[in-house]
CSV table of C-alpha atoms in Angstrom, one decimal:
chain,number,residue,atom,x,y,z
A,1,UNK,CA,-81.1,-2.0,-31.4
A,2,UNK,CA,-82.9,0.8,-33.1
A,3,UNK,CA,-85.8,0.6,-31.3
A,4,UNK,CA,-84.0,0.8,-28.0
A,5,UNK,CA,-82.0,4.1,-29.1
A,6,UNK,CA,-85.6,5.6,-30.4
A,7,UNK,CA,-87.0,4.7,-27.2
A,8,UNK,CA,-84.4,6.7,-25.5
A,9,UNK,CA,-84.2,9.2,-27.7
A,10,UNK,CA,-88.3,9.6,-27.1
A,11,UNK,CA,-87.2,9.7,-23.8
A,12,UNK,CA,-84.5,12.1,-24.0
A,13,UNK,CA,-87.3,14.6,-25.9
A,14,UNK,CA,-89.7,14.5,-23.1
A,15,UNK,CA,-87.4,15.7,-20.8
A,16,UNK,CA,-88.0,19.5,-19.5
A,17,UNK,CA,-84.9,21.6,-21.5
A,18,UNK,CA,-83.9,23.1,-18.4
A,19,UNK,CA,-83.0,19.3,-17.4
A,20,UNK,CA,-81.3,18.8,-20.8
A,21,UNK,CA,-79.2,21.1,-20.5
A,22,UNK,CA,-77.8,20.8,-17.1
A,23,UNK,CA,-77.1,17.0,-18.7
A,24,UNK,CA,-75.3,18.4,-21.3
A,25,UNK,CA,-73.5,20.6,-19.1
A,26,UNK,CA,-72.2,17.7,-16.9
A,27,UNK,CA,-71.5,15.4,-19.3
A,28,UNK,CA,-69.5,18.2,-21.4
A,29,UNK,CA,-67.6,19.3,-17.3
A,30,UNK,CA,-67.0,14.8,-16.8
A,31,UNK,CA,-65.5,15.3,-20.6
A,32,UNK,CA,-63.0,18.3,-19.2
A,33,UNK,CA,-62.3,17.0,-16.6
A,34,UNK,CA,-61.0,13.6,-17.9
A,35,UNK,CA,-59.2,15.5,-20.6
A,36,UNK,CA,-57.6,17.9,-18.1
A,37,UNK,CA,-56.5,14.5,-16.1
A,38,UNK,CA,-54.6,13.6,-19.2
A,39,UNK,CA,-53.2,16.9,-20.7
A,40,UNK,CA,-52.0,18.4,-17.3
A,41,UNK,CA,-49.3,16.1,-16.8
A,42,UNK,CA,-48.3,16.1,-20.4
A,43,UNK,CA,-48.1,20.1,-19.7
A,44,UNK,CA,-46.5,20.2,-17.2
A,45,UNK,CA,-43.7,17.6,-18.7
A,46,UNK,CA,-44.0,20.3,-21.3
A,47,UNK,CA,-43.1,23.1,-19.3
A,48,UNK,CA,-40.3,21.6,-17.4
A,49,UNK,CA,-38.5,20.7,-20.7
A,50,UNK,CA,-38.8,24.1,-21.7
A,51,UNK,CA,-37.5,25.2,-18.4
A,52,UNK,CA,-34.6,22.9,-18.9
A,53,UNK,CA,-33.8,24.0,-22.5
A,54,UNK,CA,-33.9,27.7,-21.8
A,55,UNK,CA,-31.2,26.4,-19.1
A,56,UNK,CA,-29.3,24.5,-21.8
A,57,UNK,CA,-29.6,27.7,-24.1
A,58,UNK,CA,-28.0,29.6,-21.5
A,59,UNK,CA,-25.5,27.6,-21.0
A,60,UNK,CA,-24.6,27.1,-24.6
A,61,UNK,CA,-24.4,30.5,-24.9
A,62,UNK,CA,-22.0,30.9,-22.5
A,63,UNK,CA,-19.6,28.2,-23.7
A,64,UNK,CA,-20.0,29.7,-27.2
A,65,UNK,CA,-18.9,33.2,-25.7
A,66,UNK,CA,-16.0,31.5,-23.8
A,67,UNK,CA,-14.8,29.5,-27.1
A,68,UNK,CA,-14.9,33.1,-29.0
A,69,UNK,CA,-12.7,34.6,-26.3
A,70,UNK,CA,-10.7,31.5,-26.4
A,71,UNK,CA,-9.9,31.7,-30.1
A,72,UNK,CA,-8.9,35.0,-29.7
A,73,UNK,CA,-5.7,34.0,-27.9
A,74,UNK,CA,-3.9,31.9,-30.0
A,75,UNK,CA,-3.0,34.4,-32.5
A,76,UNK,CA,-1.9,36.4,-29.4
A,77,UNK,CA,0.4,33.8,-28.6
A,78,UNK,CA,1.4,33.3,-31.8
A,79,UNK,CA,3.1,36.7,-31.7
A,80,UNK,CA,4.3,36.8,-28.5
A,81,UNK,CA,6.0,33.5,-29.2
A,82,UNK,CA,7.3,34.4,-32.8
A,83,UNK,CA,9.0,37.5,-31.4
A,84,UNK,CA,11.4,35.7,-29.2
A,85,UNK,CA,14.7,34.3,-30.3
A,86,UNK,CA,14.4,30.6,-31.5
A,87,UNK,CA,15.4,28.0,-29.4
A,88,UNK,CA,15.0,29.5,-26.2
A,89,UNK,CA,14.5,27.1,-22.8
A,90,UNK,CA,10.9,28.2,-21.7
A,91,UNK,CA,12.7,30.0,-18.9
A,92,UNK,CA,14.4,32.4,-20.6
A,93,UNK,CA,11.6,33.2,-22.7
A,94,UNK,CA,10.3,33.8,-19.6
A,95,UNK,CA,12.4,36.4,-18.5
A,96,UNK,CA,12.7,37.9,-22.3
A,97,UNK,CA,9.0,38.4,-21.9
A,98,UNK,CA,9.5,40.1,-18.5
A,99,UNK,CA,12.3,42.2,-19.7
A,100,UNK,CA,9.6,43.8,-22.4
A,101,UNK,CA,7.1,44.3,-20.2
A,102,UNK,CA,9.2,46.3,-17.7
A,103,UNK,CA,8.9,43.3,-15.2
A,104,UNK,CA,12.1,42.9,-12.9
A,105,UNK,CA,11.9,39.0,-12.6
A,106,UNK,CA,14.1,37.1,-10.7
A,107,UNK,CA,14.7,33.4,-11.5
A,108,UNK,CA,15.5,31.1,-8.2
A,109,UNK,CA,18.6,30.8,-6.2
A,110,UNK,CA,20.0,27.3,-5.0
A,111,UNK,CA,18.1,26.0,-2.5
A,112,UNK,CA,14.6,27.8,-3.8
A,113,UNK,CA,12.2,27.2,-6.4
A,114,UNK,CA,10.3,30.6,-5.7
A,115,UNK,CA,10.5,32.8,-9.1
A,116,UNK,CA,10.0,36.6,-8.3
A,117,UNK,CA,8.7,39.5,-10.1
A,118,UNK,CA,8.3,43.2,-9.5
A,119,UNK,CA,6.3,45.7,-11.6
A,120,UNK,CA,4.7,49.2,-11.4
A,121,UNK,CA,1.3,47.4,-12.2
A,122,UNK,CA,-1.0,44.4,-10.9
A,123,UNK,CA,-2.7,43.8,-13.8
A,124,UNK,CA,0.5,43.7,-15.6
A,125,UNK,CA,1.8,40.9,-13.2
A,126,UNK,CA,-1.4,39.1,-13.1
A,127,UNK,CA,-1.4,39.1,-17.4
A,128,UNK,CA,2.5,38.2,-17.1
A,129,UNK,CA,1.6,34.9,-14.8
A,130,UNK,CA,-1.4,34.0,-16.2
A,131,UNK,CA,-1.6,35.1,-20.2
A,132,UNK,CA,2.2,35.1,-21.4
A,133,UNK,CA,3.4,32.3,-18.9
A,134,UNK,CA,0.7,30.5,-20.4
A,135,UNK,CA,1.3,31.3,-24.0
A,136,UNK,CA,5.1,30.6,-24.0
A,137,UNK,CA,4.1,26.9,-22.3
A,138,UNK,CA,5.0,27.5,-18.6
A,139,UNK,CA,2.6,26.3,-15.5
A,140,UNK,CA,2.6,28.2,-12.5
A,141,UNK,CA,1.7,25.7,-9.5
A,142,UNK,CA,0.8,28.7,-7.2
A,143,UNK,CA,1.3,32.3,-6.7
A,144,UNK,CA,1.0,35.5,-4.5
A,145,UNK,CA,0.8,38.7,-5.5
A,146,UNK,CA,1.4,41.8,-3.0
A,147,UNK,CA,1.2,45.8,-2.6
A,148,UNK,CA,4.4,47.6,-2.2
A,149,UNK,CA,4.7,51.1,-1.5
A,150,UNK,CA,8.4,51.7,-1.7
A,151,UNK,CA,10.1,55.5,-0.6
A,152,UNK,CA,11.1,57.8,-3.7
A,153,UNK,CA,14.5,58.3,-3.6
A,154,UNK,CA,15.5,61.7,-2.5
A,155,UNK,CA,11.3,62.4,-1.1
A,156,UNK,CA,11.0,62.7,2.8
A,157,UNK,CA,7.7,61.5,2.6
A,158,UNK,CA,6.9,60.4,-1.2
A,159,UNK,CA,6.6,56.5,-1.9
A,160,UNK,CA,6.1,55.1,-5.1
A,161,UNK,CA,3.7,52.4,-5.5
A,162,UNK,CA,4.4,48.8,-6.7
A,163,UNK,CA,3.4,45.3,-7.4
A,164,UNK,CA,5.7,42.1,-6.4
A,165,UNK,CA,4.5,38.4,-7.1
A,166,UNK,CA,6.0,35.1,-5.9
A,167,UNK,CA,5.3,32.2,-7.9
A,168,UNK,CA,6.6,28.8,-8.4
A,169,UNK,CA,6.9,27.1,-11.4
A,170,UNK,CA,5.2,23.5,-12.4
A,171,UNK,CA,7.9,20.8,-11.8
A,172,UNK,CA,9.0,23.0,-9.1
A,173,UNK,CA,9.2,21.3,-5.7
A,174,UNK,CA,8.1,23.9,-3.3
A,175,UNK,CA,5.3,25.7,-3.0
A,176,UNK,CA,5.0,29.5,-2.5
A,177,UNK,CA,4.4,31.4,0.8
A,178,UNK,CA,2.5,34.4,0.0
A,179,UNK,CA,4.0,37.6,1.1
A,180,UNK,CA,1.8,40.5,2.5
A,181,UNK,CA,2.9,44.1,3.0
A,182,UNK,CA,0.7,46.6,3.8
């Protein structure tokens, strides 16, 4: 066996070095290239599981941000609810809650399940349905809100601007027809 790989290596000297190098060269590109035929798909593997954690980073993120607002309410609620006479049906704090507020809210008549509230504000509707409805316990099913611009009394041409929202309550049988005034 020796004298097989001296004869080649005899061989391999003879050779001019412009050849042995072009050898080299080829055997070192057949090398690269095999190695390439491996790594790439192992890169690009790579590179889409980094692609998919930044995604799940983002989205942790997120949750985490949501979860911090989250825990912010409770104690919220926890006030809201400890300022209201004990023992109260879930209506009336309701309409307690209202009454602080400076909401007009008006609880069904016979024959209608369609709660409705007036104030001077949107955003004060829209926190009164969604935020203190849902810290004192009580669903809304569905909801409108609307624009009213209502004529000062005693102005010829004044009006005064205001909010009114229909809303139905959950375990309530009908559902509410929005109201639109322009």
């Amino acid at each position: 066996m020796s004298e097989r790989l001296e004869q080649i290596y005899q061989q391999w000297q003879q050779q001019p070095v412009r050849q042995r190098r072009l050898v080299v060269g080829a055997a070192l590109l057949l090398v690269a290239v095999f190695l390439l035929q491996r790594l790439l798909p192992a890169l690009a593997e790579s590179w889409q599981l980094q692609q998919q954690r930044v995604a799940l980073l983002h989205d942790v993120e997120w949750l985490y941000a949501e979860l911090q607002q989250r825990r912010q309410m409770p104690g919220d609620c926890v006030a809201l609810v400890a300022s209201l006479p004990a023992n109260l049906p879930r209506t009336e704090q309701l309409q307690t809650v209202a009454a602080r507020r400076a909401i007009a809210l008006t609880a069904p008549t016979t024959g209608s399940d369609s709660w409705q509230a007036q104030a001077a504000s949107g955003d004060l509707l829209l926190k009164f349905m969604l935020f203190d409805s849902s810290c004192l316990g009580v669903d809304i099913n569905a909801g409108s809100l609307a624009l009213l611009e209502l004529p000062e009394a005693g102005a010829e041409s004044g009006t005064t601007v205001s909010y009114r929202a229909s809303f139905t309550l959950a375990g309530s049988g009908a559902s509410v027809e929005g109201t639109h005034h322009d």
